[in-house]
CSV table of C-alpha atoms in Angstrom, one decimal:
chain,number,residue,atom,x,y,z
Z,483,MET,CA,-10.8,83.0,-102.9
Z,484,ARG,CA,-12.0,79.6,-103.9
Z,485,GLY,CA,-9.3,77.9,-102.3
Z,486,LEU,CA,-10.0,79.5,-98.9
Z,487,SER,CA,-13.9,78.4,-99.6
Z,488,ASN,CA,-12.8,75.0,-100.2
Z,489,ILE,CA,-10.6,75.1,-97.0
Z,490,LEU,CA,-13.8,76.4,-95.0
Z,491,GLY,CA,-16.0,73.9,-96.6
Z,492,SER,CA,-13.9,71.1,-95.0
Z,493,ALA,CA,-14.2,70.5,-91.0
Z,494,GLN,CA,-10.6,69.2,-91.1
Z,495,GLY,CA,-9.5,72.5,-93.1
Z,496,VAL,CA,-11.4,74.7,-90.7
Z,497,VAL,CA,-9.5,73.0,-87.5
Z,498,LEU,CA,-6.1,73.1,-89.2
Z,499,LEU,CA,-6.5,76.7,-90.0
Z,500,MET,CA,-7.7,77.5,-86.5
Z,501,ALA,CA,-4.9,75.5,-85.1
Z,502,LEU,CA,-2.4,77.2,-87.2
Z,503,VAL,CA,-3.8,80.9,-86.3
Z,504,PHE,CA,-3.8,80.0,-82.7
Z,505,ALA,CA,-0.2,78.7,-82.6
Z,506,LEU,CA,0.8,81.9,-84.4
Z,507,ALA,CA,-0.9,84.1,-81.9
Z,508,ILE,CA,0.8,82.1,-79.1
Z,509,GLY,CA,4.2,82.2,-81.0
Z,510,ILE,CA,4.2,86.1,-81.2
Z,511,THR,CA,4.0,86.3,-77.6
Z,512,ASN,CA,6.3,83.2,-76.8
Z,513,PRO,CA,8.6,82.4,-79.8
Z,514,GLY,CA,9.8,79.3,-78.2
Z,515,PHE,CA,6.4,77.7,-78.8
Z,516,LEU,CA,6.9,77.2,-82.5
Z,517,SER,CA,9.3,74.5,-82.2
Z,518,VAL,CA,9.5,70.7,-82.7
Z,519,ALA,CA,9.7,70.2,-78.8
Z,520,THR,CA,6.4,72.0,-78.7
Z,521,ILE,CA,4.8,69.7,-81.2
Z,522,VAL,CA,6.4,66.6,-79.3
Z,523,ASP,CA,4.9,67.9,-76.1
Z,524,LEU,CA,1.4,68.5,-77.5
Z,525,MET,CA,1.2,65.0,-79.2
Z,526,ARG,CA,2.3,63.3,-75.8
Z,527,ASN,CA,-0.4,65.4,-73.7
Z,528,SER,CA,-3.1,64.8,-76.5
Z,529,LEU,CA,-2.7,60.8,-76.3
Z,530,VAL,CA,-5.2,59.9,-74.2
Z,531,THR,CA,-7.7,62.4,-75.7
Z,532,GLY,CA,-6.8,61.4,-79.2
Z,533,ILE,CA,-7.6,57.6,-78.5
Z,534,PHE,CA,-10.9,58.6,-76.7
Z,535,ALA,CA,-11.8,60.7,-79.6
Z,536,LEU,CA,-11.5,58.0,-82.1
Z,537,GLY,CA,-14.0,55.7,-80.1
Z,538,VAL,CA,-16.3,58.7,-79.9
Z,539,MET,CA,-16.0,59.8,-83.5
Z,540,MET,CA,-17.5,56.3,-84.2
Z,541,VAL,CA,-20.6,56.7,-81.9
Z,542,LEU,CA,-21.1,60.2,-83.3
Z,543,ALA,CA,-20.8,59.0,-86.8
Z,544,SER,CA,-23.6,56.8,-86.0
Z,545,GLY,CA,-25.8,59.1,-85.1
Z,546,GLY,CA,-25.4,58.4,-81.2
Z,547,ILE,CA,-23.7,60.0,-78.3
Z,548,ASP,CA,-21.8,58.5,-75.5
Z,549,VAL,CA,-20.7,60.0,-72.5
Z,550,SER,CA,-19.7,56.9,-70.3
Z,551,PHE,CA,-16.4,56.4,-72.3
Z,552,THR,CA,-14.2,57.9,-69.4
Z,553,ALA,CA,-15.9,55.8,-66.7
Z,554,ILE,CA,-15.3,52.9,-69.0
Z,555,GLY,CA,-11.4,53.6,-69.3
Z,556,ALA,CA,-11.2,54.1,-65.6
Z,557,PHE,CA,-12.9,51.2,-64.7
Z,558,ALA,CA,-11.1,48.9,-67.2
Z,559,MET,CA,-7.7,50.4,-66.0
Z,560,TYR,CA,-8.4,50.2,-62.5
Z,561,THR,CA,-9.5,46.7,-62.5
Z,562,THR,CA,-7.0,45.5,-64.6
Z,563,MET,CA,-4.3,46.8,-62.5
Z,564,THR,CA,-6.0,45.5,-59.1
Z,565,LEU,CA,-6.5,41.9,-60.6
Z,566,VAL,CA,-2.9,41.9,-61.7
Z,567,LEU,CA,-1.5,43.2,-58.4
Z,568,GLY,CA,-3.9,40.7,-56.7
Z,569,VAL,CA,-2.7,37.8,-58.1
Z,570,ASP,CA,1.0,38.8,-58.3
Z,571,ILE,CA,1.4,37.3,-61.9
Z,572,ASP,CA,4.0,38.8,-64.3
Z,573,VAL,CA,1.6,40.0,-67.1
Z,574,PRO,CA,3.3,41.2,-70.1
Z,575,ILE,CA,2.6,44.9,-71.1
Z,576,VAL,CA,0.7,43.9,-74.0
Z,577,GLY,CA,-1.4,41.4,-72.0
Z,578,LEU,CA,-2.3,44.4,-69.7
Z,579,PHE,CA,-3.5,46.6,-72.5
Z,580,LEU,CA,-5.4,43.4,-73.9
Z,581,ALA,CA,-7.1,42.8,-70.7
Z,582,SER,CA,-8.0,46.2,-70.3
Z,583,ALA,CA,-9.4,46.4,-73.7
Z,584,LEU,CA,-11.4,43.4,-73.1
Z,585,ILE,CA,-13.0,44.7,-69.7
Z,586,GLY,CA,-13.8,47.9,-71.6
Z,587,ALA,CA,-15.6,45.9,-74.5
Z,588,ALA,CA,-17.6,44.1,-72.0
Z,589,LEU,CA,-18.8,47.4,-70.5
Z,590,GLY,CA,-19.3,48.9,-74.0
Z,591,LEU,CA,-21.6,45.5,-74.7
Z,592,ILE,CA,-23.9,46.6,-71.9
Z,593,ASN,CA,-24.3,50.0,-73.6
Z,594,GLY,CA,-24.8,48.3,-77.1
Z,595,LEU,CA,-27.6,45.8,-75.7
Z,596,LEU,CA,-29.5,48.7,-74.1
Z,597,ILE,CA,-29.1,50.9,-76.9
Z,598,GLY,CA,-29.0,48.6,-80.0
Z,599,GLY,CA,-31.2,45.9,-78.3
Z,600,LEU,CA,-33.7,47.9,-76.3
Z,601,GLY,CA,-33.9,51.1,-78.7
Z,602,LEU,CA,-33.4,53.4,-75.6
Z,603,PRO,CA,-32.1,56.7,-76.4
Z,604,THR,CA,-28.1,57.0,-76.3
Z,605,LEU,CA,-27.8,59.9,-74.2
Z,606,ILE,CA,-29.8,58.7,-71.4
Z,607,VAL,CA,-28.3,55.2,-71.5
Z,608,THR,CA,-24.8,56.5,-71.3
Z,609,LEU,CA,-25.6,59.3,-68.6
Z,610,GLY,CA,-26.9,56.4,-66.6
Z,611,THR,CA,-23.9,54.0,-67.2
Z,612,LEU,CA,-21.3,56.6,-66.5
Z,613,SER,CA,-22.8,56.8,-62.9
Z,614,LEU,CA,-23.2,53.1,-63.0
Z,615,PHE,CA,-19.7,52.2,-63.8
Z,616,ARG,CA,-18.0,54.9,-61.8
Z,617,GLY,CA,-20.2,53.9,-58.7
Z,618,ALA,CA,-19.2,50.1,-59.1
Z,619,LEU,CA,-15.7,51.0,-59.6
Z,620,LEU,CA,-15.7,52.7,-56.3
Z,621,THR,CA,-18.0,50.7,-54.3
Z,622,PHE,CA,-16.6,46.8,-55.6
Z,623,VAL,CA,-13.4,47.4,-56.7
Z,624,GLY,CA,-11.5,49.9,-54.9
Z,625,THR,CA,-10.8,53.7,-53.9
Z,626,THR,CA,-7.2,53.7,-53.3
Z,627,TYR,CA,-4.3,54.9,-55.5
Z,628,LEU,CA,-2.3,51.9,-56.7
Z,629,THR,CA,1.4,53.4,-57.0
Z,630,SER,CA,3.3,50.1,-56.8
Z,631,VAL,CA,2.8,49.2,-60.5
Z,632,PRO,CA,4.3,46.2,-62.2
Z,633,ARG,CA,8.1,46.7,-63.0
Z,634,ASN,CA,7.3,46.2,-66.7
Z,635,VAL,CA,5.0,49.2,-66.6
Z,636,ILE,CA,7.7,51.3,-65.4
Z,637,SER,CA,9.9,50.1,-67.9
Z,638,PHE,CA,7.2,50.9,-70.7
Z,639,ALA,CA,6.6,54.1,-69.2
Z,640,ARG,CA,10.3,55.1,-69.5
Z,641,THR,CA,10.9,54.0,-72.8
Z,642,MET,CA,10.6,56.9,-75.5
Z,643,ILE,CA,10.5,57.2,-78.9
Z,644,VAL,CA,11.9,60.9,-78.9
Z,645,ARG,CA,13.3,62.9,-76.3
Z,646,MET,CA,14.6,66.5,-76.4
Z,647,GLU,CA,14.7,70.0,-74.8
Z,648,ASN,CA,12.7,72.9,-75.5
Z,649,ALA,CA,13.5,76.3,-75.8
Z,650,VAL,CA,13.9,77.0,-71.8
Z,651,GLY,CA,15.7,73.9,-71.1
Z,652,GLN,CA,13.0,71.8,-70.2
Z,653,LEU,CA,12.9,67.9,-71.3
Z,654,VAL,CA,10.0,67.0,-73.1
Z,655,SER,CA,9.5,63.3,-74.7
Z,656,LEU,CA,7.2,61.2,-76.8
Z,657,PRO,CA,6.7,57.7,-74.9
Z,658,LEU,CA,6.5,54.6,-76.3
Z,659,SER,CA,2.5,54.4,-75.5
Z,660,PHE,CA,2.4,56.9,-78.7
Z,661,VAL,CA,2.1,53.2,-80.8
Z,662,VAL,CA,-1.3,52.8,-79.1
Z,663,LEU,CA,-2.8,55.9,-80.5
Z,664,VAL,CA,-0.9,54.8,-84.0
Z,665,GLY,CA,-2.6,51.3,-83.7
Z,666,VAL,CA,-6.3,52.5,-82.8
Z,667,THR,CA,-6.1,55.2,-85.7
Z,668,ILE,CA,-4.9,52.8,-88.0
Z,669,PHE,CA,-7.7,50.2,-86.9
Z,670,VAL,CA,-10.4,52.9,-86.8
Z,671,ALA,CA,-9.3,54.4,-90.1
Z,672,ILE,CA,-9.5,50.9,-91.8
Z,673,LEU,CA,-12.7,50.3,-90.1
Z,674,MET,CA,-14.4,53.3,-91.3
Z,675,ASN,CA,-13.1,53.9,-94.8
Z,676,PHE,CA,-12.5,50.4,-96.4
Z,677,THR,CA,-15.2,48.1,-94.6
Z,678,MET,CA,-18.9,47.5,-95.1
Z,679,PHE,CA,-19.0,47.8,-91.3
Z,680,GLY,CA,-17.9,51.7,-91.5
Z,681,ARG,CA,-20.2,52.3,-94.6
Z,682,LYS,CA,-23.0,51.1,-92.3
Z,683,ILE,CA,-22.1,53.4,-89.5
Z,684,TYR,CA,-22.2,56.4,-91.7
Z,685,ALA,CA,-25.6,55.1,-93.2
Z,686,ILE,CA,-27.2,54.7,-90.0
Z,687,GLY,CA,-25.9,58.1,-88.9
Z,688,GLY,CA,-27.3,59.4,-92.0
Z,689,SER,CA,-30.6,57.8,-91.8
Z,690,GLU,CA,-31.4,55.0,-89.6
Z,691,GLU,CA,-34.8,54.2,-91.2
Z,692,GLY,CA,-33.1,54.3,-94.8
Z,693,ALA,CA,-30.4,52.2,-93.4
Z,694,ARG,CA,-33.2,49.6,-92.3
Z,695,ARG,CA,-34.7,49.9,-95.6
Z,696,ILE,CA,-31.7,48.7,-97.5
Z,697,GLY,CA,-31.3,45.8,-95.1
Z,698,ILE,CA,-28.7,46.7,-92.6
Z,699,ASP,CA,-29.4,45.2,-89.0
Z,700,VAL,CA,-29.3,48.4,-87.2
Z,701,ALA,CA,-29.5,46.7,-83.8
Z,702,ARG,CA,-26.6,44.5,-84.4
Z,703,VAL,CA,-24.4,47.2,-85.9
Z,704,LYS,CA,-25.1,49.4,-83.1
Z,705,ILE,CA,-24.0,47.0,-80.7
Z,706,TRP,CA,-20.8,46.4,-82.1
Z,707,ILE,CA,-20.2,50.3,-82.5
Z,708,TYR,CA,-20.5,50.2,-78.5
Z,709,VAL,CA,-18.4,47.4,-78.0
Z,710,ILE,CA,-15.5,48.7,-80.2
Z,711,ALA,CA,-15.7,52.1,-78.6
Z,712,GLY,CA,-15.7,50.4,-75.1
Z,713,ALA,CA,-12.5,48.6,-76.1
Z,714,ILE,CA,-10.8,51.7,-77.3
Z,715,ALA,CA,-11.8,53.6,-74.2
Z,716,GLY,CA,-10.1,50.4,-72.2
Z,717,LEU,CA,-7.1,51.3,-74.2
Z,718,ALA,CA,-7.3,54.8,-73.2
Z,719,GLY,CA,-7.5,54.2,-69.7
Z,720,MET,CA,-4.5,51.7,-69.5
Z,721,THR,CA,-2.4,54.2,-71.6
Z,722,HIS,CA,-3.3,57.0,-69.1
Z,723,MET,CA,-2.0,54.7,-66.5
Z,724,THR,CA,1.2,54.1,-68.1
Z,725,LEU,CA,1.6,58.0,-68.6
Z,726,SER,CA,1.1,58.5,-65.0
Z,727,ARG,CA,2.6,55.3,-63.5
Z,728,MET,CA,-0.2,54.7,-61.2
Z,729,ALA,CA,-3.9,53.6,-61.1
Z,730,ASN,CA,-6.1,56.2,-59.9
Z,731,PRO,CA,-9.9,55.2,-59.8
Z,732,PHE,CA,-10.7,58.9,-59.6
Z,733,ASP,CA,-8.9,59.8,-63.0
Z,734,LEU,CA,-10.3,60.4,-66.4
Z,735,VAL,CA,-14.0,60.9,-65.4
Z,736,GLY,CA,-14.8,64.8,-66.2
Z,737,THR,CA,-12.8,65.3,-69.4
Z,738,GLU,CA,-15.8,64.2,-71.3
Z,739,LEU,CA,-16.4,67.7,-72.5
Z,740,ASN,CA,-12.7,68.0,-73.9
Z,741,VAL,CA,-13.1,64.7,-75.6
Z,742,ILE,CA,-16.4,65.5,-77.2
Z,743,ALA,CA,-15.5,68.9,-78.2
Z,744,ALA,CA,-12.3,67.5,-80.2
Z,745,VAL,CA,-14.6,65.4,-81.9
Z,746,VAL,CA,-17.2,68.0,-83.1
Z,747,LEU,CA,-14.3,70.3,-83.6
Z,748,GLY,CA,-13.1,67.6,-85.8
Z,749,GLY,CA,-16.2,67.7,-88.0
Z,750,ALA,CA,-18.3,65.0,-86.4
Z,751,ARG,CA,-22.0,66.1,-86.0
Z,752,ILE,CA,-24.5,65.2,-83.4
Z,753,THR,CA,-27.1,64.3,-86.0
Z,754,GLY,CA,-24.8,61.6,-87.3
Z,755,GLY,CA,-23.4,60.6,-90.8
Z,756,HIS,CA,-20.0,62.8,-90.3
Z,757,GLY,CA,-16.9,62.2,-88.7
Z,758,THR,CA,-13.3,61.3,-89.9
Z,759,VAL,CA,-10.2,60.2,-88.3
Z,760,THR,CA,-8.2,62.8,-89.3
Z,761,GLY,CA,-10.8,65.5,-88.0
Z,762,ALA,CA,-10.9,63.6,-84.5
Z,763,LEU,CA,-7.0,63.5,-84.4
Z,764,LEU,CA,-6.9,67.3,-85.3
Z,765,GLY,CA,-9.4,68.4,-82.8
Z,766,ALA,CA,-7.9,66.5,-79.8
Z,767,LEU,CA,-4.5,68.3,-80.9
Z,768,VAL,CA,-6.2,71.8,-81.0
Z,769,ILE,CA,-8.1,71.3,-77.8
Z,770,THR,CA,-4.8,70.0,-75.9
Z,771,MET,CA,-2.9,73.0,-77.6
Z,772,ILE,CA,-5.7,75.3,-76.2
Z,773,ASN,CA,-5.8,74.2,-72.8
Z,774,THR,CA,-1.9,73.7,-72.3
Z,775,SER,CA,-1.0,76.9,-73.8
Z,776,LEU,CA,-3.6,79.0,-71.8
Z,777,LEU,CA,-2.5,77.4,-68.6
Z,778,SER,CA,1.2,77.8,-69.0
Z,779,ALA,CA,0.4,81.5,-69.6
Z,780,GLY,CA,-1.3,81.9,-66.3
Z,781,VAL,CA,-4.9,82.3,-68.0
Z,782,PRO,CA,-7.5,81.2,-65.4
Z,783,SER,CA,-9.2,77.7,-66.1
Z,784,TYR,CA,-12.5,79.1,-66.9
Z,785,TRP,CA,-11.1,81.1,-69.6
Z,786,GLN,CA,-10.4,77.7,-71.5
Z,787,ARG,CA,-13.9,76.8,-71.5
Z,788,VAL,CA,-14.8,80.1,-73.2
Z,789,VAL,CA,-12.1,79.5,-75.8
Z,790,VAL,CA,-13.2,75.9,-76.5
Z,791,GLY,CA,-16.9,76.8,-76.7
Z,792,LEU,CA,-16.1,79.3,-79.2
Z,793,LEU,CA,-13.9,77.2,-81.5
Z,794,ILE,CA,-16.6,74.6,-81.4
Z,795,ILE,CA,-19.2,77.1,-82.5
Z,796,ILE,CA,-16.8,78.4,-85.2
Z,797,GLY,CA,-15.6,74.8,-86.2
Z,798,THR,CA,-19.1,73.6,-86.8
Z,799,GLY,CA,-20.6,76.6,-88.2
Z,800,LEU,CA,-18.3,77.7,-90.9
Z,801,PRO,CA,-18.8,74.6,-92.9
Z,802,ILE,CA,-22.6,74.7,-92.6
Z,803,LEU,CA,-22.7,78.3,-93.6
Z,804,THR,CA,-20.1,77.3,-96.4
Z,805,ASP,CA,-22.4,74.4,-97.5
Z,806,ARG,CA,-25.5,76.8,-97.5
Z,807,HIS,CA,-23.5,79.4,-99.9
Z,808,ARG,CA,-22.6,76.8,-102.1
Z,809,ALA,CA,-25.9,75.2,-102.4
Z,810,LYS,CA,-27.5,78.6,-103.0
Z,811,ARG,CA,-24.8,79.7,-105.6
Z,812,GLU,CA,-25.4,76.4,-107.4
Z,813,ARG,CA,-29.3,77.1,-107.2
Z,814,LEU,CA,-28.7,80.6,-108.7
Z,815,ALA,CA,-26.6,79.1,-111.4
Z,816,ARG,CA,-29.1,76.5,-112.5
Z,817,ALA,CA,-31.9,79.3,-112.3
Z,818,ALA,CA,-29.6,81.5,-114.8
Z,819,VAL,CA,-29.4,78.6,-117.1
């Protein structure tokens, strides 16, 4: 019983338990779901969501919220491809990802200056920049699909780490772009867990005034948070482009809820001070599993929102209730002594 309480007291434990229960429920009706091929397919489908989630997790841990990350990803990806195709230069695939990350960082800097420099509310600013970046992309950059992508992009997209067939003979694969998720995961994990900057993020999220009193330059840290989150969004946008093998300026925007749901489901809180890399990735995997499995089962898309909403409530509510129960039990124990 105590082991179950410890699991439910951990956000990652709750998400993992829900994922297992959900997978078992689907496996009963579809035995082929419980296979290595399904895991590979889920990892592929959650690539972009997972990369986005890591950047959003940093923002939520600091006590902020960002809804402009999909617009940043789309702007960075499409602008990069427009420039490369316009100048007709053979840019290596690493250069494309780097350019997209730099454009994303520049857009993130705008968020950072407005939020950290001027002290404006995060939700209002990012709602505004969501519309601003998207409008600027469609107005000044382009609105047409770019299907004639460079040859090295096609080569990169066709390179697979793993390739296999599922139970019904369909081919599933894990593309080389998976290394982008791995790289971002390692970077964010080191940043959040082993650097002073990461400690400052959690300190600001726990109490912004308290962080100021101990000498943390809150404005500067916030600016860098949004710059890094913007760069990660740029990488997510370019990853999406390599998966689809085309640059579509209308892609990504509208998927914010799934990403934020994944991060919140993984243990991050809107109030700040909480959030882990493991939780964000597990949340992204669960959200992807729900959406893809319900879709393949023929369940209407609006039911996906119902299930995601319930999981968010359960995933965030159980750890809080468990914390309250543990605190009450400790108070009773001290009173008995």
